[in-house]
Amino acid sequence: MNKKLVIVGGVAGGATAAARARRLSEDIQIIMIERGPDIAFANCGLPYHVGGKICQRDALLVQTKEGMQERFNLDIRTEQEVLAIDRDAKTVRVRELETGREYDESYDALLLSPGAAPVRPPIGGVDHPAVFTLRNMVDMDRIKEAVDAGAKRAVVVGGGFIGLEMAENLRRREVEVDLVELLPQVMPPLDPEVAERLHVELRAHGVRLHLEDAAEQFKPAGDGLTVQLRSGATIDTDLVILAVGVRPDTKLAADAGLNLNQRGAIVVDDHMCTNDPAIYAVGDAIQVADPVLGGETMIPLAGPANRQARIAADNILGRDSTYRGTQGTSVVGLFGVTAGSTGASEKTLRQREIPFKKIYVHRGQHAGYYPGAEMIMLKLLFTPDDGRVLGAQVVGSAGVDKRIDVIAMAIQARMTVHDLEEVELAYAPQYGSAKDAVNIAGFVAANALNGDEKFIYAEELPPNAPETANWTLLDVRSPLEFETGHIPGALNIPLPELRTRWKELPAGKPVASYCGVGQRAYYANRILRTHGIDCTNIAGGLMTYSLVHPSEK
Ligand code: FAD
């Protein structure tokens, strides 16, 4: 049994490991060293204090230093930085940041949870004091101070989790927001048509989106800054939030000769152990196994960091615990809309040339007859042979987290779409439907696998493209719905009239039918097939089509 555990980093991974280690042993000496002034704070809540949603700053301190020391009998040293590891001597070199004093601390086991640092690209003016990044309470205080002092305009660079959460919270404070994103979409884990739903929401809440653009320079201008974009546009602003990603904070590990991957993440085994048997590592700083597609990946999320920390502490204290990998289950809220994803995205599957099938479901989050039903969009990705679930994305105003979590469990249990058909979920009208969106996704996916329905995808039917001429586009909604908007060139035969009017369809041409979400088109195709007509369903109906081909980009 180890006698002395030294932990580097005192927030998500570090604090969790310390508490777990103490629960497993009353004898072990535990020293937790943290560079910053705070430990165990809620990184994930930082944007919401800037926005005023979390009013009390102290609410973010999940544990205070004194409270945690007392409860778990820990030796916690804040505002001290571990500078170097001497693996032969089994010591770390520590500097007290206030005094500059340095000392060596010995260890039997060392656990690294140094996290990841915000990327600061080397562009002109990036060191201007009004260009902020957000990693900890100190960063948060600085941003909040700037907003409290009257900042009226902000440029958020980067449309990932932190960028979006900051955009929302700055709007909450009535700050004008321009959001600049290099990719054609925000939220890189999502596929573009799902992210489009967030673009709509951002614009509706006054965020000016600059997609496929980049900040190239920050120039001082009066009391603020001018942001020069690659497109040539310039934006005058009072502050910039730089949220273009994070990089593992692993210089310490690299200098100590621990194995890192090409992107600088610490390589660990499934016991969270590095190539040095006395050194463990967890959290945003490590490389993890991808349990869905195989291979390795890097996913900086709080849940994985906490679970890894528990597993590392188990192994340090002599238990045999293994980590299964990180499938990337995540969720983000934006102006009342929630977007969640788990497992592989279509983009990743395409990049890695992995065969897959996909379906879309648009359905109320609870029974339509009960007041307040809101539509959710669910995209499901699965293997084309046995239907194993590979990934899912869900977006909507309510009930998103429930569906994404259910499918996350299904992925972890290596379930198929047939299992989703059978999954039994809680139902009362205010919570769900007797056939939940997850069941429906299973039904639709099973139809796609067994040939009961064929799908064509909106991206295969670009507006006004010659390919469209090869198909008869059939809109089976009511004339009223058709008048409010339809795919150009579509023929309207409402579903109830199809049994008598199907002969109006041009002979010899395949039919691509659609309705609002795909359900009536499925019924229509069942009818058409009995007449020997080659027909497919435009997956996800007009709702998905309009996200794939938005009128405004
Ligand atoms: P951290 O929690 O960052 O802790 C690392 C600590 O190590 C730091 O405090 C650092 O000062 C210290 N350290 C580093 N090097 C040294 C050294 N040499 N000596 C001493 N101390 C050192 N994840 C989610 O799943 N959901 C969310 O909603 C979410 N929202 C987030 C919002 C924000 C604004 C941020 C910044 C992150 C968010 N995350 C979210 C990510 C989540 O916070 C991280 O995945 C998690 O904190 C990682 O834990 P960690 O222990 O690896 O690193």
XYZ file of C-alpha atoms and ligand atoms in Angstrom:
606
model
C 0.000 0.000 0.000
C 1.321 3.462 -0.900
C 2.130 5.728 1.989
C 2.121 9.092 0.351
C 0.049 10.317 -2.592
C 0.841 13.661 -4.227
C -1.810 15.101 -6.550
C -1.062 17.852 -9.072
C -4.178 19.922 -9.785
C -6.996 20.452 -7.326
C -10.131 20.833 -9.401
C -12.263 18.194 -11.165
C -9.889 15.229 -11.386
C -7.529 16.166 -8.566
C -10.132 16.858 -5.896
C -12.185 13.786 -6.821
C -9.119 11.534 -6.625
C -8.142 12.989 -3.254
C -11.580 12.373 -1.760
C -11.784 8.847 -3.179
C -8.293 7.979 -1.939
C -9.224 9.091 1.565
C -12.426 7.051 1.493
C -10.351 3.996 0.639
C -7.635 4.548 3.225
C -7.384 6.422 6.480
C -3.630 5.809 6.574
C -2.394 7.282 3.316
C -0.913 10.785 3.401
C -2.531 12.897 0.668
C -1.038 16.182 -0.557
C -2.955 18.103 -3.220
C -1.074 20.927 -4.926
C -2.965 23.552 -6.943
C -1.452 26.469 -8.838
C -4.537 28.646 -8.556
C -6.145 30.129 -5.443
C -9.249 27.883 -5.582
C -9.816 24.160 -5.502
C -12.801 22.042 -6.490
C -14.647 24.879 -8.202
C -17.361 24.305 -10.786
C -15.649 25.170 -14.089
C -18.901 24.368 -15.856
C -20.737 27.090 -13.955
C -18.298 29.922 -14.707
C -20.169 31.434 -17.692
C -23.396 31.518 -15.679
C -21.902 33.704 -12.958
C -20.783 36.194 -15.617
C -24.353 36.160 -16.937
C -25.875 36.562 -13.475
C -27.798 33.292 -13.559
C -25.625 31.965 -10.710
C -25.665 35.088 -8.542
C -23.483 33.936 -5.663
C -19.824 33.508 -6.601
C -19.392 31.185 -3.610
C -21.946 28.778 -5.062
C -19.251 27.817 -7.579
C -16.943 26.635 -4.833
C -18.125 23.057 -4.520
C -15.580 22.630 -1.709
C -13.481 25.200 0.083
C -9.879 24.460 0.942
C -10.637 24.464 4.660
C -13.802 22.395 4.301
C -12.128 19.760 2.192
C -9.026 19.614 4.385
C -11.186 19.032 7.396
C -13.598 16.545 5.881
C -10.998 14.390 4.154
C -7.871 15.038 6.233
C -5.914 16.361 3.273
C -2.863 18.564 2.990
C -4.010 21.093 0.392
C -1.508 23.606 -0.934
C -2.967 26.319 -3.122
C -1.047 28.938 -5.098
C 1.789 26.461 -5.377
C 3.022 25.107 -8.668
C 4.662 21.771 -9.341
C 7.616 22.686 -11.554
C 9.288 19.348 -12.182
C 9.145 15.638 -11.451
C 12.242 13.662 -10.536
C 11.078 10.146 -11.355
C 14.214 8.449 -10.052
C 14.109 10.198 -6.690
C 10.276 10.111 -6.670
C 10.030 13.778 -5.768
C 8.326 16.832 -7.220
C 9.790 20.324 -7.209
C 7.241 22.831 -5.915
C 7.216 26.638 -5.959
C 5.136 28.748 -3.574
C 3.897 31.398 -5.973
C 3.622 34.232 -3.448
C 7.059 33.914 -1.922
C 8.970 32.228 -4.737
C 10.287 29.661 -2.247
C 10.955 26.250 -3.790
C 11.064 22.850 -2.111
C 11.009 19.138 -2.961
C 8.164 16.870 -1.940
C 8.514 13.107 -2.080
C 5.813 10.718 -3.229
C 5.074 7.020 -3.402
C 2.341 7.623 -5.979
C 1.863 10.739 -8.071
C -1.411 11.628 -9.743
C -1.448 14.289 -12.475
C -4.697 16.130 -13.170
C -3.346 19.378 -14.639
C -6.224 19.891 -17.068
C -6.045 21.756 -20.352
C -5.194 25.381 -21.067
C -7.147 27.602 -23.462
C -5.407 27.930 -26.816
C -4.132 31.479 -27.488
C -3.278 31.549 -31.190
C -0.267 33.718 -32.061
C -2.226 36.518 -33.701
C -1.537 40.234 -33.411
C -2.889 41.858 -30.255
C -3.813 38.573 -28.555
C -2.154 39.792 -25.354
C -4.319 42.923 -25.157
C -5.907 43.072 -21.663
C -9.400 43.078 -23.156
C -8.797 39.705 -24.855
C -9.962 37.115 -22.302
C -9.922 33.346 -22.030
C -12.000 31.418 -19.506
C -10.561 28.543 -17.502
C -10.923 29.367 -13.831
C -12.503 31.668 -11.245
C -9.820 34.312 -11.722
C -10.555 34.497 -15.477
C -14.268 34.621 -14.704
C -13.804 37.505 -12.255
C -11.900 39.510 -14.855
C -14.565 39.039 -17.506
C -17.356 39.834 -15.061
C -15.544 42.968 -13.936
C -15.321 44.157 -17.553
C -19.046 43.578 -18.074
C -19.938 45.164 -14.714
C -17.813 48.160 -15.705
C -20.111 48.752 -18.657
C -18.832 46.737 -21.614
C -21.565 46.884 -24.219
C -20.018 44.931 -27.110
C -18.225 41.589 -27.172
C -16.672 39.422 -29.837
C -16.653 35.727 -28.999
C -14.066 33.856 -31.048
C -14.926 30.153 -31.244
C -18.342 28.502 -31.316
C -17.703 25.466 -29.102
C -19.230 24.856 -25.661
C -17.483 27.730 -23.893
C -17.995 30.185 -26.770
C -21.718 29.457 -26.961
C -22.217 29.576 -23.204
C -20.393 32.900 -23.048
C -22.432 34.280 -25.980
C -25.645 33.367 -24.179
C -24.530 34.827 -20.873
C -23.245 38.030 -22.416
C -26.603 38.478 -24.167
C -28.231 37.875 -20.760
C -26.250 40.929 -19.621
C -27.496 42.828 -22.703
C -24.056 42.915 -24.272
C -24.066 42.943 -28.091
C -22.361 39.785 -29.321
C -20.565 38.894 -32.542
C -19.561 35.249 -32.708
C -16.731 34.296 -35.064
C -16.237 30.630 -35.989
C -13.727 29.163 -38.406
C -15.942 26.225 -39.387
C -19.212 26.551 -41.303
C -21.040 25.586 -38.068
C -20.929 26.061 -34.317
C -20.514 23.103 -31.894
C -18.055 20.877 -33.761
C -19.278 17.609 -32.142
C -22.627 18.085 -33.910
C -23.308 17.487 -37.578
C -24.063 20.627 -39.572
C -27.831 20.161 -39.966
C -28.215 19.689 -36.196
C -25.991 22.693 -35.466
C -28.161 24.713 -37.869
C -30.886 24.624 -35.225
C -28.446 26.469 -32.930
C -27.615 29.001 -35.649
C -31.318 29.832 -35.873
C -31.461 30.311 -32.098
C -28.307 32.426 -31.951
C -29.581 34.759 -34.666
C -33.028 34.935 -33.063
C -31.354 36.165 -29.878
C -29.381 38.866 -31.616
C -26.005 37.125 -31.891
C -24.332 38.120 -35.163
C -22.784 34.951 -36.584
C -19.606 35.065 -38.646
C -19.196 31.476 -39.843
C -16.233 30.315 -41.942
C -14.318 33.346 -40.758
C -11.476 33.920 -38.333
C -10.094 36.669 -36.124
C -6.737 37.687 -37.602
C -5.814 40.666 -35.477
C -6.906 42.605 -32.399
C -6.040 46.311 -32.648
C -6.434 48.777 -29.781
C -9.090 51.364 -30.699
C -10.111 54.026 -28.198
C -11.207 52.304 -24.979
C -11.715 49.015 -26.776
C -10.506 46.970 -29.702
C -11.059 46.450 -33.382
C -11.162 42.813 -34.444
C -9.934 42.263 -37.961
C -11.516 39.201 -39.600
C -10.046 37.086 -42.372
C -13.009 38.008 -44.592
C -11.887 41.647 -44.430
C -14.688 42.678 -42.068
C -13.828 44.578 -38.908
C -15.748 44.624 -35.628
C -15.358 47.299 -32.950
C -15.747 45.841 -29.508
C -15.148 46.391 -25.809
C -13.906 42.878 -25.114
C -13.004 39.603 -26.788
C -13.621 36.120 -25.421
C -11.155 33.749 -27.010
C -12.640 30.237 -26.892
C -10.921 28.401 -29.717
C -10.229 25.185 -27.873
C -7.959 23.796 -25.193
C -4.586 22.104 -25.184
C -3.453 19.532 -22.572
C -1.405 21.300 -19.892
C 1.347 18.700 -19.972
C 4.747 20.439 -20.024
C 5.419 18.944 -16.611
C 4.708 15.435 -17.888
C 6.692 15.998 -21.080
C 9.737 17.304 -19.184
C 9.574 14.220 -16.965
C 9.744 11.960 -20.012
C 6.244 10.527 -19.675
C 4.759 9.237 -22.914
C 2.601 11.810 -24.699
C 0.646 11.470 -27.935
C 1.251 13.730 -30.941
C -1.156 16.361 -29.613
C 0.572 16.487 -26.246
C -1.870 14.383 -24.216
C -0.511 11.969 -21.612
C -0.768 8.324 -22.657
C -2.257 6.126 -19.933
C -3.470 2.528 -19.775
C -6.969 1.515 -18.747
C -5.889 1.756 -15.081
C -5.005 5.450 -15.694
C -1.332 4.614 -15.218
C 1.362 6.319 -17.322
C 4.503 4.616 -18.566
C 5.877 5.184 -15.052
C 4.142 2.722 -12.688
C 4.222 5.275 -9.854
C 2.545 8.037 -11.902
C -1.119 8.167 -12.843
C -2.902 10.805 -14.926
C -6.541 11.752 -15.502
C -8.786 14.423 -16.979
C -8.359 16.865 -19.829
C -4.619 16.170 -19.982
C -4.874 12.542 -21.111
C -5.586 10.465 -24.168
C -8.485 8.038 -23.770
C -9.805 5.000 -25.609
C -12.706 5.557 -28.007
C -15.094 2.745 -27.040
C -17.359 3.251 -30.056
C -14.994 3.333 -33.024
C -11.836 1.995 -31.395
C -8.496 3.773 -31.289
C -7.673 6.749 -29.113
C -9.172 10.171 -28.698
C -9.091 13.261 -26.455
C -12.333 14.498 -24.920
C -12.122 17.251 -22.297
C -15.290 16.776 -20.237
C -16.012 16.862 -16.530
C -17.800 13.500 -16.239
C -14.915 11.488 -17.682
C -12.383 13.422 -15.533
C -14.342 12.546 -12.389
C -14.717 8.867 -13.269
C -11.066 8.543 -14.270
C -10.030 10.133 -10.963
C -12.032 7.593 -9.000
C -10.500 4.745 -11.002
C -6.949 6.099 -10.599
C -7.437 6.396 -6.826
C -8.780 2.824 -6.720
C -5.701 1.507 -8.487
C -3.306 3.580 -6.397
C -4.927 2.094 -3.294
C -4.613 -1.463 -4.550
C -8.014 -2.064 -6.123
C -8.299 -3.227 -9.721
C -10.483 -0.698 -11.583
C -10.489 -0.132 -15.318
C -11.738 2.762 -17.448
C -13.904 1.882 -20.446
C -13.080 4.933 -22.528
C -14.895 8.139 -23.376
C -17.718 8.200 -25.911
C -18.190 11.982 -25.683
C -21.674 12.317 -24.222
C -22.262 16.043 -23.920
C -25.008 18.606 -23.753
C -25.185 22.357 -24.177
C -27.962 24.818 -23.451
C -28.466 27.911 -25.557
C -31.304 30.403 -25.084
C -33.684 27.655 -23.961
C -32.660 25.175 -26.657
C -30.644 22.108 -25.704
C -28.335 20.156 -27.991
C -26.847 16.851 -26.914
C -24.631 14.321 -28.608
C -23.101 10.959 -27.830
C -20.850 8.563 -29.703
C -19.735 9.115 -33.272
C -20.971 11.906 -35.525
C -21.622 11.525 -39.234
C -18.648 13.813 -39.906
C -16.316 11.480 -38.011
C -17.741 8.360 -39.616
C -17.243 9.873 -43.064
C -13.727 11.094 -42.262
C -12.792 7.602 -41.067
C -14.656 5.932 -43.942
C -16.693 3.787 -41.568
C -19.914 2.456 -43.139
C -23.065 3.684 -41.409
C -26.747 4.423 -41.875
C -28.671 7.352 -40.453
C -32.247 8.322 -39.742
C -33.997 11.393 -38.329
C -36.974 11.606 -36.014
C -38.891 14.784 -35.186
C -41.310 14.194 -32.381
C -42.870 15.872 -29.367
C -40.913 15.446 -26.161
C -44.177 14.319 -24.593
C -47.662 13.356 -25.732
C -49.032 15.916 -28.187
C -52.415 16.068 -26.467
C -50.868 17.252 -23.209
C -50.208 21.030 -23.180
C -46.678 22.222 -23.809
C -45.395 19.538 -26.183
C -42.197 20.713 -27.882
C -40.567 19.106 -30.892
C -37.226 17.403 -30.533
C -35.043 16.378 -33.446
C -33.164 13.098 -33.019
C -30.505 11.906 -35.440
C -29.396 8.295 -35.052
C -26.309 6.703 -36.620
C -25.896 2.930 -36.737
C -24.019 0.155 -38.491
C -25.564 -0.922 -41.811
C -25.292 -4.652 -41.087
C -26.429 -5.396 -37.541
C -27.740 -1.954 -36.595
C -25.405 -1.349 -33.653
C -25.917 2.204 -32.414
C -22.861 4.353 -33.196
C -24.010 7.812 -32.255
C -26.897 10.182 -31.711
C -27.592 13.886 -31.638
C -30.702 15.455 -30.191
C -31.821 19.069 -30.245
C -34.943 20.782 -28.937
C -36.402 22.846 -26.138
C -37.226 20.066 -23.675
C -36.554 16.392 -23.096
C -33.228 16.377 -24.957
C -31.069 15.298 -22.019
C -33.312 12.302 -21.299
C -33.045 10.954 -24.861
C -29.326 11.546 -25.229
C -28.641 9.826 -21.919
C -30.789 6.819 -22.825
C -28.941 6.424 -26.122
C -25.584 6.977 -24.394
C -26.396 3.967 -22.218
C -27.469 1.979 -25.275
C -24.138 2.724 -26.953
C -22.197 1.738 -23.861
C -24.128 -1.541 -23.716
C -23.406 -2.044 -27.454
C -27.115 -2.198 -28.210
C -28.676 -2.187 -31.663
C -31.550 -0.230 -33.143
C -33.693 -3.305 -32.443
C -32.966 -2.842 -28.751
C -34.137 0.774 -29.061
C -37.398 -0.528 -30.545
C -37.899 -2.529 -27.363
C -36.542 -0.152 -24.725
C -39.125 0.528 -22.018
C -39.121 4.147 -20.857
C -41.178 5.939 -18.240
C -44.376 7.376 -19.660
C -47.108 9.670 -18.454
C -48.407 12.320 -20.869
C -46.491 15.193 -19.285
C -43.167 13.317 -19.556
C -43.139 11.261 -22.730
C -45.165 9.229 -25.174
C -46.255 5.619 -25.147
C -43.966 5.369 -28.165
C -41.043 7.504 -27.110
C -38.809 9.304 -29.616
C -36.161 6.696 -28.753
C -38.538 3.836 -29.675
C -39.544 5.646 -32.863
C -35.880 6.092 -33.774
C -35.510 2.318 -33.311
C -38.568 1.618 -35.494
C -37.447 3.943 -38.298
C -33.886 2.617 -38.208
C -35.154 -0.972 -38.242
C -37.339 -0.115 -41.261
C -34.249 1.251 -42.989
C -32.322 -1.938 -42.228
C -34.988 -4.443 -43.222
C -36.021 -2.581 -46.385
C -39.521 -1.600 -45.216
C -38.508 1.961 -46.062
C -35.851 3.478 -48.302
C -34.402 6.893 -47.558
C -32.919 9.630 -49.657
C -31.160 12.465 -47.860
C -31.723 16.180 -48.233
C -28.075 16.707 -49.175
C -28.640 14.411 -52.186
C -31.416 16.734 -53.344
C -29.870 20.188 -53.488
C -32.367 22.834 -54.573
C -32.482 23.450 -58.334
C -29.782 20.846 -59.033
C -30.092 18.625 -62.112
C -30.254 15.479 -59.951
C -33.609 16.644 -58.647
C -34.994 16.286 -62.182
C -34.395 12.540 -61.985
C -36.978 12.255 -59.237
C -40.617 13.067 -58.865
C -40.727 15.049 -55.655
C -43.992 14.202 -53.954
C -45.335 16.304 -51.102
C -48.054 14.338 -49.281
C -49.091 17.091 -46.860
C -52.327 19.050 -47.054
C -52.678 21.810 -49.686
C -52.600 24.382 -46.879
C -49.287 23.074 -45.583
C -47.979 22.884 -49.146
C -48.820 26.554 -49.706
C -46.887 27.636 -46.625
C -43.668 26.267 -48.139
C -42.470 23.253 -50.100
C -39.444 21.900 -51.930
C -39.252 23.633 -55.334
C -40.671 21.439 -58.087
C -42.688 19.193 -55.763
C -46.056 17.775 -56.748
C -48.709 17.900 -54.019
C -50.957 14.862 -53.559
C -52.190 14.795 -49.953
C -51.887 11.395 -48.280
C -55.666 10.814 -47.921
C -56.056 11.263 -51.730
C -53.083 9.139 -52.754
C -55.007 5.869 -53.087
C -57.176 7.415 -55.823
C -54.660 9.837 -57.401
C -51.393 7.856 -57.537
C -51.730 7.485 -61.329
C -51.022 11.229 -61.653
C -47.390 10.485 -60.845
C -45.199 10.512 -63.980
C -44.661 6.915 -65.036
C -41.206 5.360 -64.961
C -39.633 7.912 -62.616
C -38.700 7.126 -59.022
C -40.578 9.080 -56.391
C -39.017 10.926 -53.457
C -41.868 11.593 -51.055
C -41.875 13.855 -48.087
C -44.116 15.392 -45.475
C -43.287 17.510 -42.437
C -41.168 14.961 -40.586
C -41.263 11.700 -42.556
C -44.184 9.804 -41.016
C -46.895 10.507 -43.607
C -44.363 9.980 -46.392
C -43.734 6.517 -44.949
C -47.448 5.735 -45.076
C -47.559 7.121 -48.628
C -44.681 4.935 -49.734
C -46.367 1.841 -48.318
C -49.293 2.630 -50.630
C -47.120 3.427 -53.664
C -45.114 0.240 -53.290
C -48.260 -1.856 -53.646
C -48.565 -0.290 -57.128
C -44.990 -1.206 -57.999
C -43.691 2.356 -57.746
C -40.037 2.821 -56.805
C -40.221 5.283 -53.921
C -38.033 6.678 -51.168
C -38.648 8.913 -48.187
C -36.751 12.195 -47.836
C -35.277 11.441 -44.411
C -36.635 13.640 -41.652
C -39.067 15.360 -44.055
C -39.203 19.054 -44.714
C -37.904 19.816 -41.225
C -34.568 18.146 -41.873
C -34.514 19.383 -45.477
C -34.814 22.988 -44.312
C -31.959 22.522 -41.823
C -29.747 21.019 -44.533
C -30.696 23.774 -46.995
C -31.269 26.840 -44.804
C -32.323 29.908 -46.702
C -30.005 32.092 -44.618
C -26.427 31.061 -43.916
P -9.203 21.069 -14.247
O -10.506 20.891 -13.593
O -9.037 22.206 -15.190
O -8.086 21.175 -13.105
C -6.739 21.279 -13.427
C -6.050 22.126 -12.369
O -4.677 21.799 -12.344
C -6.102 23.607 -12.692
O -6.798 24.308 -11.688
C -4.634 24.046 -12.760
O -4.404 25.289 -12.149
C -3.938 22.946 -11.999
N -2.555 22.743 -12.434
C -2.097 22.527 -13.688
N -0.768 22.359 -13.693
C -0.375 22.484 -12.410
C 0.907 22.430 -11.786
N 2.019 22.197 -12.475
N 0.969 22.626 -10.451
C -0.157 22.846 -9.727
N -1.383 22.900 -10.278
C -1.484 22.728 -11.601
N -17.305 19.877 -18.974
C -18.494 19.264 -19.022
O -18.544 18.026 -19.042
N -19.659 19.979 -19.043
C -19.666 21.342 -19.004
O -20.734 21.959 -18.998
C -18.423 22.007 -18.970
N -18.382 23.355 -18.962
C -17.159 23.973 -18.864
C -17.125 25.366 -18.831
C -15.918 26.025 -18.725
C -15.897 27.525 -18.706
C -14.708 25.284 -18.632
C -13.389 25.983 -18.516
C -14.737 23.909 -18.695
C -15.957 23.237 -18.804
N -16.024 21.849 -18.864
C -17.241 21.222 -18.945
C -14.808 21.022 -18.882
C -14.472 20.502 -17.499
O -14.430 21.570 -16.608
C -13.133 19.786 -17.565
O -13.273 18.684 -18.422
C -12.667 19.293 -16.206
O -12.564 20.352 -15.295
C -11.294 18.619 -16.347
O -10.785 18.274 -15.104
P -9.213 18.265 -14.852
O -9.013 17.863 -13.445
O -8.564 17.498 -15.932
O -8.767 19.764 -15.075
